[in-house]
Coordinates of C-alpha atoms in Angstrom, one line a residue:
X9 CA -62.5 59.0 26.1
X10 CA -65.7 58.2 27.9
X11 CA -66.2 56.6 31.3
X12 CA -66.1 53.1 29.9
X13 CA -62.8 53.7 28.1
X14 CA -61.3 55.2 31.3
X15 CA -62.4 52.1 33.2
X16 CA -60.7 49.9 30.6
X17 CA -57.5 52.0 30.9
X18 CA -57.2 51.0 34.5
X19 CA -56.1 47.6 33.4
X20 CA -53.0 49.2 31.8
X21 CA -52.2 52.2 34.1
X22 CA -52.7 52.6 37.9
X23 CA -56.4 53.5 38.7
X24 CA -55.3 56.6 40.6
X25 CA -53.4 58.0 37.6
X26 CA -56.3 57.2 35.3
X27 CA -58.8 58.9 37.6
X28 CA -56.5 62.0 37.7
X29 CA -56.4 62.0 33.9
X30 CA -60.2 61.7 33.8
X31 CA -60.6 64.6 36.1
X32 CA -58.4 66.7 33.8
X33 CA -60.6 65.7 30.9
X34 CA -63.6 66.5 33.0
X35 CA -62.3 70.1 33.4
X36 CA -62.4 70.6 29.6
X37 CA -65.8 69.0 29.3
X38 CA -67.3 71.3 31.9
X39 CA -66.3 74.3 29.8
X40 CA -67.9 72.7 26.7
X41 CA -71.0 71.9 28.7
X42 CA -71.4 75.5 29.9
X43 CA -71.0 76.8 26.3
X44 CA -73.6 74.4 25.0
X45 CA -76.1 75.1 27.8
X46 CA -75.7 78.9 28.0
X47 CA -74.8 79.8 24.4
X48 CA -72.7 82.7 25.8
X49 CA -69.1 83.8 25.4
X50 CA -67.2 82.4 28.4
X51 CA -66.1 85.1 30.9
X52 CA -62.5 83.8 30.8
X53 CA -60.8 82.7 27.6
X54 CA -60.1 79.0 26.9
X55 CA -56.7 77.6 26.3
X56 CA -55.9 76.3 22.8
X57 CA -56.1 72.6 23.8
X58 CA -59.7 73.0 25.0
X59 CA -60.6 74.8 21.8
X60 CA -59.0 72.2 19.6
X61 CA -60.7 69.4 21.6
X62 CA -64.0 71.1 21.1
X63 CA -63.5 71.6 17.3
X64 CA -62.4 68.0 17.0
X65 CA -65.5 66.8 18.8
X66 CA -67.6 68.9 16.4
X67 CA -65.8 67.6 13.3
X68 CA -66.4 63.9 14.1
X69 CA -70.1 64.6 14.1
X70 CA -70.0 65.4 10.4
X71 CA -70.6 62.6 8.0
X72 CA -67.4 63.1 6.0
X73 CA -65.5 62.1 9.1
X74 CA -67.5 59.0 10.0
X75 CA -65.5 55.8 10.0
X76 CA -66.6 53.7 7.1
X77 CA -68.8 56.5 5.6
X78 CA -69.8 55.8 2.0
X79 CA -70.8 59.0 0.1
X80 CA -72.4 58.9 -3.3
X81 CA -73.7 62.4 -3.6
X82 CA -72.2 65.4 -5.4
X83 CA -71.2 67.1 -2.1
X84 CA -69.7 64.7 0.4
X85 CA -67.1 66.8 2.1
X86 CA -64.2 65.4 0.1
X87 CA -60.9 67.4 0.3
X88 CA -57.9 66.6 -1.9
X89 CA -55.3 68.3 0.3
X90 CA -54.7 67.2 3.9
X91 CA -53.3 70.7 4.5
X92 CA -56.6 72.2 3.5
X93 CA -58.5 69.7 5.7
X94 CA -56.4 70.6 8.7
X95 CA -56.8 74.3 8.0
X96 CA -60.5 73.9 8.4
X97 CA -60.3 71.4 11.3
X98 CA -62.0 68.9 8.9
X99 CA -65.2 71.0 9.1
X100 CA -65.8 70.8 5.4
X101 CA -69.6 70.9 4.9
X102 CA -70.0 74.6 5.5
X103 CA -73.1 76.1 7.0
X104 CA -76.8 76.3 6.1
X105 CA -78.8 74.6 3.4
X106 CA -79.9 75.7 -0.1
X107 CA -82.9 77.6 1.3
X108 CA -81.5 79.1 4.5
X109 CA -78.0 79.9 5.7
X110 CA -79.1 79.3 9.3
X111 CA -80.7 75.9 8.6
X112 CA -79.3 72.6 10.1
X113 CA -77.6 70.1 7.7
X114 CA -78.7 66.5 8.4
X115 CA -75.3 65.1 7.4
X116 CA -73.3 67.8 9.2
X117 CA -74.5 68.0 12.8
X118 CA -71.1 69.3 13.9
X119 CA -70.9 72.1 11.4
X120 CA -74.5 73.0 12.1
X121 CA -73.8 73.2 15.9
X122 CA -70.8 75.4 15.1
X123 CA -73.0 77.8 13.2
X124 CA -75.7 78.0 15.9
X125 CA -73.1 78.4 18.7
X126 CA -71.3 81.1 16.8
X127 CA -74.4 83.1 16.2
X128 CA -75.4 82.8 19.9
X129 CA -71.9 83.8 21.1
X130 CA -71.8 86.8 18.8
X131 CA -75.2 87.9 19.9
X132 CA -73.9 87.8 23.5
X133 CA -70.9 90.0 22.5
X134 CA -73.1 92.5 20.7
X135 CA -75.1 92.9 24.0
X136 CA -71.9 93.1 26.0
X137 CA -70.7 95.9 23.6
X138 CA -73.8 98.0 24.4
X139 CA -76.9 97.0 22.4
X140 CA -78.6 94.9 25.1
X141 CA -82.0 95.0 23.3
X142 CA -80.8 93.2 20.1
X143 CA -82.8 90.0 19.6
X144 CA -81.2 88.1 16.8
X145 CA -78.1 88.0 14.6
X146 CA -76.2 85.7 12.3
X147 CA -72.7 85.6 10.8
X148 CA -72.7 85.8 7.0
X149 CA -69.6 84.8 4.9
X150 CA -69.5 88.1 3.1
X151 CA -67.9 91.5 3.9
X152 CA -70.0 94.5 5.0
X153 CA -70.9 95.7 1.5
X154 CA -72.4 92.5 0.2
X155 CA -74.1 92.0 3.5
X156 CA -75.8 95.4 3.2
X157 CA -76.9 94.3 -0.3
X158 CA -78.5 91.2 1.2
X159 CA -80.5 93.4 3.5
X160 CA -81.7 95.6 0.7
X161 CA -82.7 92.6 -1.4
X162 CA -84.8 91.3 1.5
X163 CA -86.6 94.6 1.8
X164 CA -87.4 94.5 -1.9
X165 CA -90.0 91.8 -1.2
X166 CA -91.6 93.9 1.4
X167 CA -91.6 97.1 -0.6
X168 CA -91.8 96.0 -4.3
X169 CA -92.6 99.5 -5.6
X170 CA -89.7 101.2 -3.9
X171 CA -86.7 102.2 -6.0
X172 CA -84.8 104.8 -3.9
X173 CA -82.5 104.6 -0.9
X174 CA -81.9 107.7 1.2
X175 CA -78.2 107.8 2.0
X176 CA -76.4 110.5 4.0
X177 CA -73.2 110.8 2.1
X178 CA -70.1 108.9 3.3
X179 CA -67.2 108.6 0.8
X180 CA -66.7 104.9 1.0
X181 CA -67.3 102.9 -2.2
X182 CA -68.5 99.6 -0.7
X183 CA -71.6 101.0 1.0
X184 CA -72.5 103.0 -2.1
X185 CA -72.1 100.1 -4.4
X186 CA -74.1 97.9 -2.1
X187 CA -77.2 99.9 -3.1
X188 CA -76.3 99.9 -6.8
X189 CA -75.7 96.1 -6.8
X190 CA -79.1 95.6 -5.2
X191 CA -80.7 97.5 -8.1
X192 CA -81.7 100.7 -6.3
X193 CA -81.0 104.4 -6.9
X194 CA -79.1 106.1 -4.1
X195 CA -80.4 109.5 -3.1
X196 CA -77.3 111.3 -1.8
X197 CA -77.9 113.7 1.1
X198 CA -75.0 116.1 1.5
X199 CA -73.7 116.6 5.0
X200 CA -73.7 119.9 6.8
X201 CA -70.6 121.5 8.3
X202 CA -70.9 122.2 12.0
X203 CA -67.5 123.6 13.2
X204 CA -65.0 121.1 11.8
X205 CA -67.5 118.2 11.8
X206 CA -69.7 116.9 8.9
X207 CA -73.1 115.9 10.3
X208 CA -76.3 114.6 9.0
X209 CA -78.7 117.1 7.4
X210 CA -81.9 115.9 9.0
X211 CA -84.0 118.6 7.4
X212 CA -82.8 117.5 3.9
X213 CA -83.5 113.9 4.6
X214 CA -87.1 114.6 5.6
X215 CA -87.6 117.0 2.7
X216 CA -86.4 114.4 0.2
X217 CA -88.8 111.8 1.7
X218 CA -91.7 114.2 1.2
X219 CA -90.6 115.0 -2.4
X220 CA -90.1 111.3 -3.5
X221 CA -93.0 109.8 -1.4
X222 CA -92.4 107.4 1.4
X223 CA -93.9 104.5 -0.5
X224 CA -91.2 104.9 -3.2
X225 CA -88.3 104.7 -0.7
X226 CA -86.9 101.3 0.2
X227 CA -85.1 102.5 3.3
X228 CA -82.8 105.0 4.9
X229 CA -79.2 103.8 4.8
X230 CA -77.3 105.4 7.7
X231 CA -73.7 105.1 9.0
X232 CA -72.1 105.0 12.4
X233 CA -68.3 104.3 12.1
X234 CA -66.6 106.6 9.6
X235 CA -63.5 108.7 8.9
X236 CA -63.3 112.1 10.6
X237 CA -64.2 114.9 10.1
X238 CA -67.4 113.1 9.2
X239 CA -69.1 111.8 12.4
X240 CA -71.7 109.1 13.0
X241 CA -75.1 110.0 11.6
X242 CA -77.8 111.4 13.9
X243 CA -79.3 107.9 14.4
X244 CA -82.0 108.9 16.9
X245 CA -83.4 111.6 14.6
X246 CA -83.2 109.4 11.6
X247 CA -84.9 106.5 13.4
X248 CA -87.8 108.8 14.5
X249 CA -88.2 109.9 10.9
X250 CA -88.3 106.3 9.7
X251 CA -90.9 105.4 12.3
X252 CA -93.0 108.4 11.5
X253 CA -93.0 107.7 7.7
X254 CA -93.0 103.9 8.0
X255 CA -89.7 103.5 6.2
X256 CA -87.2 100.8 7.0
X257 CA -83.8 101.8 8.4
X258 CA -80.6 99.9 7.7
X259 CA -77.4 100.9 9.6
X260 CA -73.9 100.4 8.3
X261 CA -72.0 99.8 11.6
X262 CA -68.9 98.5 9.9
X263 CA -66.4 98.9 12.7
X264 CA -68.8 100.3 15.3
X265 CA -68.9 97.3 17.7
X266 CA -65.6 98.4 19.2
X267 CA -67.1 101.8 20.0
X268 CA -69.5 102.2 23.0
X269 CA -70.7 105.5 21.4
X270 CA -71.6 103.9 18.1
X271 CA -73.4 101.0 19.9
X272 CA -75.2 103.5 22.2
X273 CA -76.5 105.3 19.1
X274 CA -77.9 102.1 17.7
X275 CA -79.5 101.2 21.0
X276 CA -81.1 104.6 21.4
X277 CA -82.2 104.7 17.8
X278 CA -84.1 101.5 18.2
X279 CA -85.6 102.7 21.5
X280 CA -87.0 106.0 20.2
X281 CA -87.7 105.1 16.6
X282 CA -87.0 102.4 14.0
X283 CA -83.9 100.4 13.1
X284 CA -84.5 97.2 11.1
X285 CA -81.0 95.9 10.9
X286 CA -77.4 96.9 11.6
X287 CA -74.4 95.3 9.8
X288 CA -70.9 95.1 11.1
X289 CA -67.6 93.6 9.9
X290 CA -65.9 90.7 11.5
X291 CA -62.3 91.6 10.7
X292 CA -62.6 95.2 11.8
X293 CA -64.2 94.4 15.1
X294 CA -62.8 91.0 16.1
X295 CA -59.4 90.8 14.4
X296 CA -60.0 87.9 12.2
X297 CA -59.4 87.5 8.4
X298 CA -61.5 89.5 6.0
X299 CA -64.6 87.8 4.6
X300 CA -67.4 87.9 7.2
X301 CA -70.0 90.2 8.7
X302 CA -72.7 90.1 11.3
X303 CA -76.3 91.1 10.5
X304 CA -78.2 91.9 13.6
X305 CA -81.6 93.5 14.5
X306 CA -84.4 94.0 17.0
X307 CA -87.0 91.9 15.1
X308 CA -86.0 88.3 15.1
X309 CA -88.4 87.4 12.3
X310 CA -86.9 90.0 9.9
X311 CA -83.3 88.9 10.6
X312 CA -84.5 85.4 9.8
X313 CA -85.9 86.6 6.6
X314 CA -82.6 88.0 5.6
X315 CA -80.8 84.7 6.4
X316 CA -83.3 82.9 4.1
X317 CA -82.6 85.3 1.3
X318 CA -79.0 84.0 1.1
X319 CA -78.9 81.6 -1.8
X320 CA -77.3 78.2 -1.1
X321 CA -74.9 76.9 1.5
X322 CA -72.1 79.1 2.8
X323 CA -68.5 78.9 3.9
X324 CA -68.1 78.2 7.6
X325 CA -64.6 79.8 7.8
X326 CA -65.8 83.3 9.1
X327 CA -67.9 81.6 11.7
X328 CA -65.1 79.3 12.7
X329 CA -62.6 82.2 12.9
X330 CA -64.7 84.4 15.1
X331 CA -65.8 81.6 17.4
X332 CA -62.2 80.5 18.0
X333 CA -61.2 84.2 18.6
X334 CA -64.0 84.8 21.1
X335 CA -63.4 81.5 22.9
X336 CA -59.7 82.5 23.1
X337 CA -60.4 86.0 24.4
X338 CA -63.4 85.3 26.6
X339 CA -65.8 88.2 27.4
X340 CA -63.2 89.7 29.8
X341 CA -60.5 89.6 27.2
X342 CA -62.7 91.3 24.6
X343 CA -63.8 94.0 27.1
X344 CA -60.1 94.6 27.9
X345 CA -59.4 95.2 24.2
X346 CA -62.3 97.7 24.0
X347 CA -60.9 99.5 27.1
X348 CA -57.4 99.6 25.6
X349 CA -58.7 100.9 22.3
X350 CA -60.4 103.8 24.0
X351 CA -57.3 104.6 26.0
X352 CA -55.2 104.6 22.8
X353 CA -57.7 107.0 21.1
X354 CA -57.0 109.5 23.8
X355 CA -53.2 108.9 23.5
X356 CA -53.3 109.2 19.7
X357 CA -55.4 112.4 20.0
X358 CA -53.0 114.0 22.4
X359 CA -49.9 113.1 20.3
X360 CA -51.5 114.2 17.0
X361 CA -52.5 117.5 18.5
X362 CA -49.0 118.2 19.7
X363 CA -47.5 117.3 16.3
X364 CA -50.1 119.5 14.5
X365 CA -49.1 122.5 16.7
X366 CA -45.5 121.9 15.9
X367 CA -46.1 122.1 12.2
X368 CA -48.5 125.0 12.4
X369 CA -51.5 122.7 11.7
X370 CA -54.3 121.7 14.0
X371 CA -56.2 118.6 15.1
X372 CA -59.7 119.1 13.7
X373 CA -62.3 119.3 16.5
X374 CA -64.5 116.2 15.9
X375 CA -65.8 115.1 19.4
X376 CA -68.6 113.0 17.9
X377 CA -66.3 110.6 16.2
X378 CA -65.0 108.1 18.7
X379 CA -62.6 106.2 16.5
X380 CA -61.1 108.4 13.7
X381 CA -59.1 111.6 14.0
X382 CA -58.1 114.2 11.4
X383 CA -55.2 116.7 11.3
X384 CA -55.3 119.6 8.9
X385 CA -52.8 119.9 6.1
X386 CA -53.8 123.5 5.1
X387 CA -50.3 125.0 5.2
X388 CA -48.7 122.1 3.4
X389 CA -51.4 122.3 0.7
X390 CA -50.9 126.1 0.3
X391 CA -47.1 125.8 -0.1
X392 CA -47.1 123.0 -2.6
X393 CA -50.3 121.7 -4.3
X394 CA -48.8 118.2 -4.8
X395 CA -47.3 117.9 -1.4
X396 CA -50.4 116.5 0.2
X397 CA -50.5 113.5 -2.1
X398 CA -46.8 113.1 -1.8
X399 CA -47.2 112.9 2.0
X400 CA -49.5 109.9 1.6
X401 CA -47.0 108.1 -0.6
X402 CA -44.1 108.9 1.7
X403 CA -46.0 107.4 4.7
X404 CA -46.9 104.3 2.8
X405 CA -43.3 103.7 1.6
X406 CA -42.2 104.1 5.2
X407 CA -44.6 101.3 6.3
X408 CA -47.3 103.4 7.8
X409 CA -50.6 101.7 6.8
X410 CA -54.1 103.0 7.4
X411 CA -53.3 106.7 7.4
X412 CA -55.4 108.5 4.8
X413 CA -54.3 111.8 3.2
X414 CA -57.3 113.7 1.7
X415 CA -56.5 116.5 -0.7
X416 CA -59.1 119.2 -1.7
X417 CA -61.1 119.0 -4.8
X418 CA -60.8 115.4 -5.8
X419 CA -63.5 114.3 -8.3
X420 CA -64.4 110.6 -8.4
X421 CA -67.0 108.8 -10.5
X422 CA -68.5 105.7 -8.9
X423 CA -71.0 103.7 -11.0
X424 CA -71.9 106.8 -13.1
X425 CA -72.3 109.0 -10.0
X426 CA -69.8 111.9 -9.7
X427 CA -68.7 112.9 -6.3
X428 CA -66.9 116.3 -5.8
X429 CA -64.4 116.4 -3.0
X430 CA -64.3 112.6 -2.9
X431 CA -62.9 111.1 0.3
X432 CA -63.8 114.2 2.3
X433 CA -67.5 113.4 2.5
X434 CA -68.2 116.9 1.2
X435 CA -68.2 118.9 -2.0
X436 CA -65.9 121.6 -0.6
X437 CA -64.4 120.8 2.8
X438 CA -62.3 123.8 3.9
X439 CA -58.9 122.1 4.0
X440 CA -56.9 119.1 3.1
X441 CA -56.3 116.7 6.0
X442 CA -54.8 113.5 7.2
X443 CA -56.8 110.7 9.0
X444 CA -55.6 108.3 11.6
X445 CA -57.7 105.9 13.6
X446 CA -57.5 104.1 17.0
X447 CA -59.1 100.8 16.1
X448 CA -59.2 97.6 18.2
X449 CA -55.8 96.0 18.7
X450 CA -53.8 99.2 18.3
X451 CA -50.8 99.4 20.6
X452 CA -48.9 102.4 22.1
X453 CA -45.9 101.4 20.0
X454 CA -48.0 101.8 16.8
X455 CA -49.0 105.3 17.8
X456 CA -45.4 106.3 18.8
X457 CA -43.9 105.0 15.6
X458 CA -46.6 106.6 13.5
X459 CA -46.1 110.1 15.1
X460 CA -42.4 109.8 14.7
X461 CA -42.6 108.9 11.0
X462 CA -45.3 111.5 10.3
X463 CA -43.1 114.2 11.8
X464 CA -40.2 113.3 9.6
X465 CA -42.4 113.2 6.5
X466 CA -44.0 116.5 7.2
X467 CA -40.5 118.1 7.7
X468 CA -39.3 116.6 4.4
X469 CA -42.4 117.8 2.5
X470 CA -42.1 121.3 3.9
X471 CA -38.4 121.5 3.0
X472 CA -39.1 120.4 -0.6
X473 CA -42.0 122.8 -0.8
X474 CA -39.9 125.7 0.3
X475 CA -37.2 124.8 -2.3
X476 CA -39.8 124.7 -5.0
X477 CA -41.3 128.0 -3.8
X478 CA -37.8 129.6 -3.9
X479 CA -37.2 128.3 -7.5
X480 CA -40.5 129.7 -8.6
X481 CA -39.8 133.1 -7.0
X482 CA -36.4 133.2 -8.8
X483 CA -38.0 132.3 -12.1
X484 CA -40.7 134.9 -11.7
X485 CA -38.0 137.5 -10.8
X486 CA -36.0 136.7 -13.9
X487 CA -39.0 136.8 -16.1
X488 CA -39.9 140.3 -14.7
X489 CA -36.3 141.5 -15.3
X490 CA -36.3 140.3 -18.9
X491 CA -39.6 142.1 -19.5
X492 CA -38.3 145.3 -18.2
X493 CA -35.2 145.0 -20.3
X494 CA -37.3 144.5 -23.4

């Protein structure tokens, strides 16, 4: 409805009522105007009717929704199912063009505007989360691993002779395979044990750079968010090394946007040294479906190079999901979620420590990890060598998801690389342990139910372990008696 249509409406409904309706419409339009002019996440979240109005306005700017449109090309935004069309708000053309995922599509002005606005709003949120010096970012419809691969492939053109990637070890398959998929050879740097924490071996990183030659190294691939007892890499020291040796630095910040500590590390690393790009997951940081990531950096031209490396158009679904979510939450709503997550981390830490003391275990001391916690399972492991893995199964069947039980000595081969002590980020971590994380969206009820069920499972495992121990002692005793008799 424009001013002309509102004027025509006055012939059918009293002018005073129409003007009131126009004023209501004007309230929605002012929110849309502020978004278009500022390109920032609104301070207060929008209601659903405003968001749906906005998406409808965008959709009718795409050629597939033009009245009387006649399409004779191979891609005309045709959708067989009305359900599918409604699921995507009739934004069918996706984002980008064949040569650049950030490019504007002539016949999809609405989808192109959606793409530009999403990138702008997400950039604003990254600044709000702590990296104020970031200059450019874009949403890519791939999860973190493939997004890292895209970064490595972009660097290939800058460093054609390089074949190695320096990688402080983190036992997560996606980030490891991202290097293999890009065609590079990971050079694994083992972590060093400091107290309970596994930390970056800076001396080993620099020694390996000298041994291989800086010109043969594509980049250093570091990590922020991770499972305790591993902690975020020493980003500042790594960034200084990269600057000194003129080596690119890519950071896997998978679920680090929700942590002010992780974001501070990135900000400081870029300030004192070199960070070329940092990659973060959409689903882990913004509570949207899996399938998208954000690639961000401090050199706008390099981030643009990465976007141009993406072949072909791309799905708009991740961009649409995160834009709807951020418009719903507003900046204040997202900041509140970050605050609640931090409070729940303290609450989970306190509860897990009490539970550990009860079962003669301990909460591992990992102060540098702001998201993940680890509780030892040393006594459980000593009483029954299969009890640790049984605990993981018991928690899962009792509908506890996300908790990781890590036994000692697991060997895993990933793309012909063998890792000892896999899942523990170390060849020989001193004890088995259990992980739990305080991630964005967690509630007090989640923590309370988890602790209650974990307590029951630990009691059951210990009881079964004691039974098995008693049976073994009886068997050993009988065997000894028989030998004496013989």
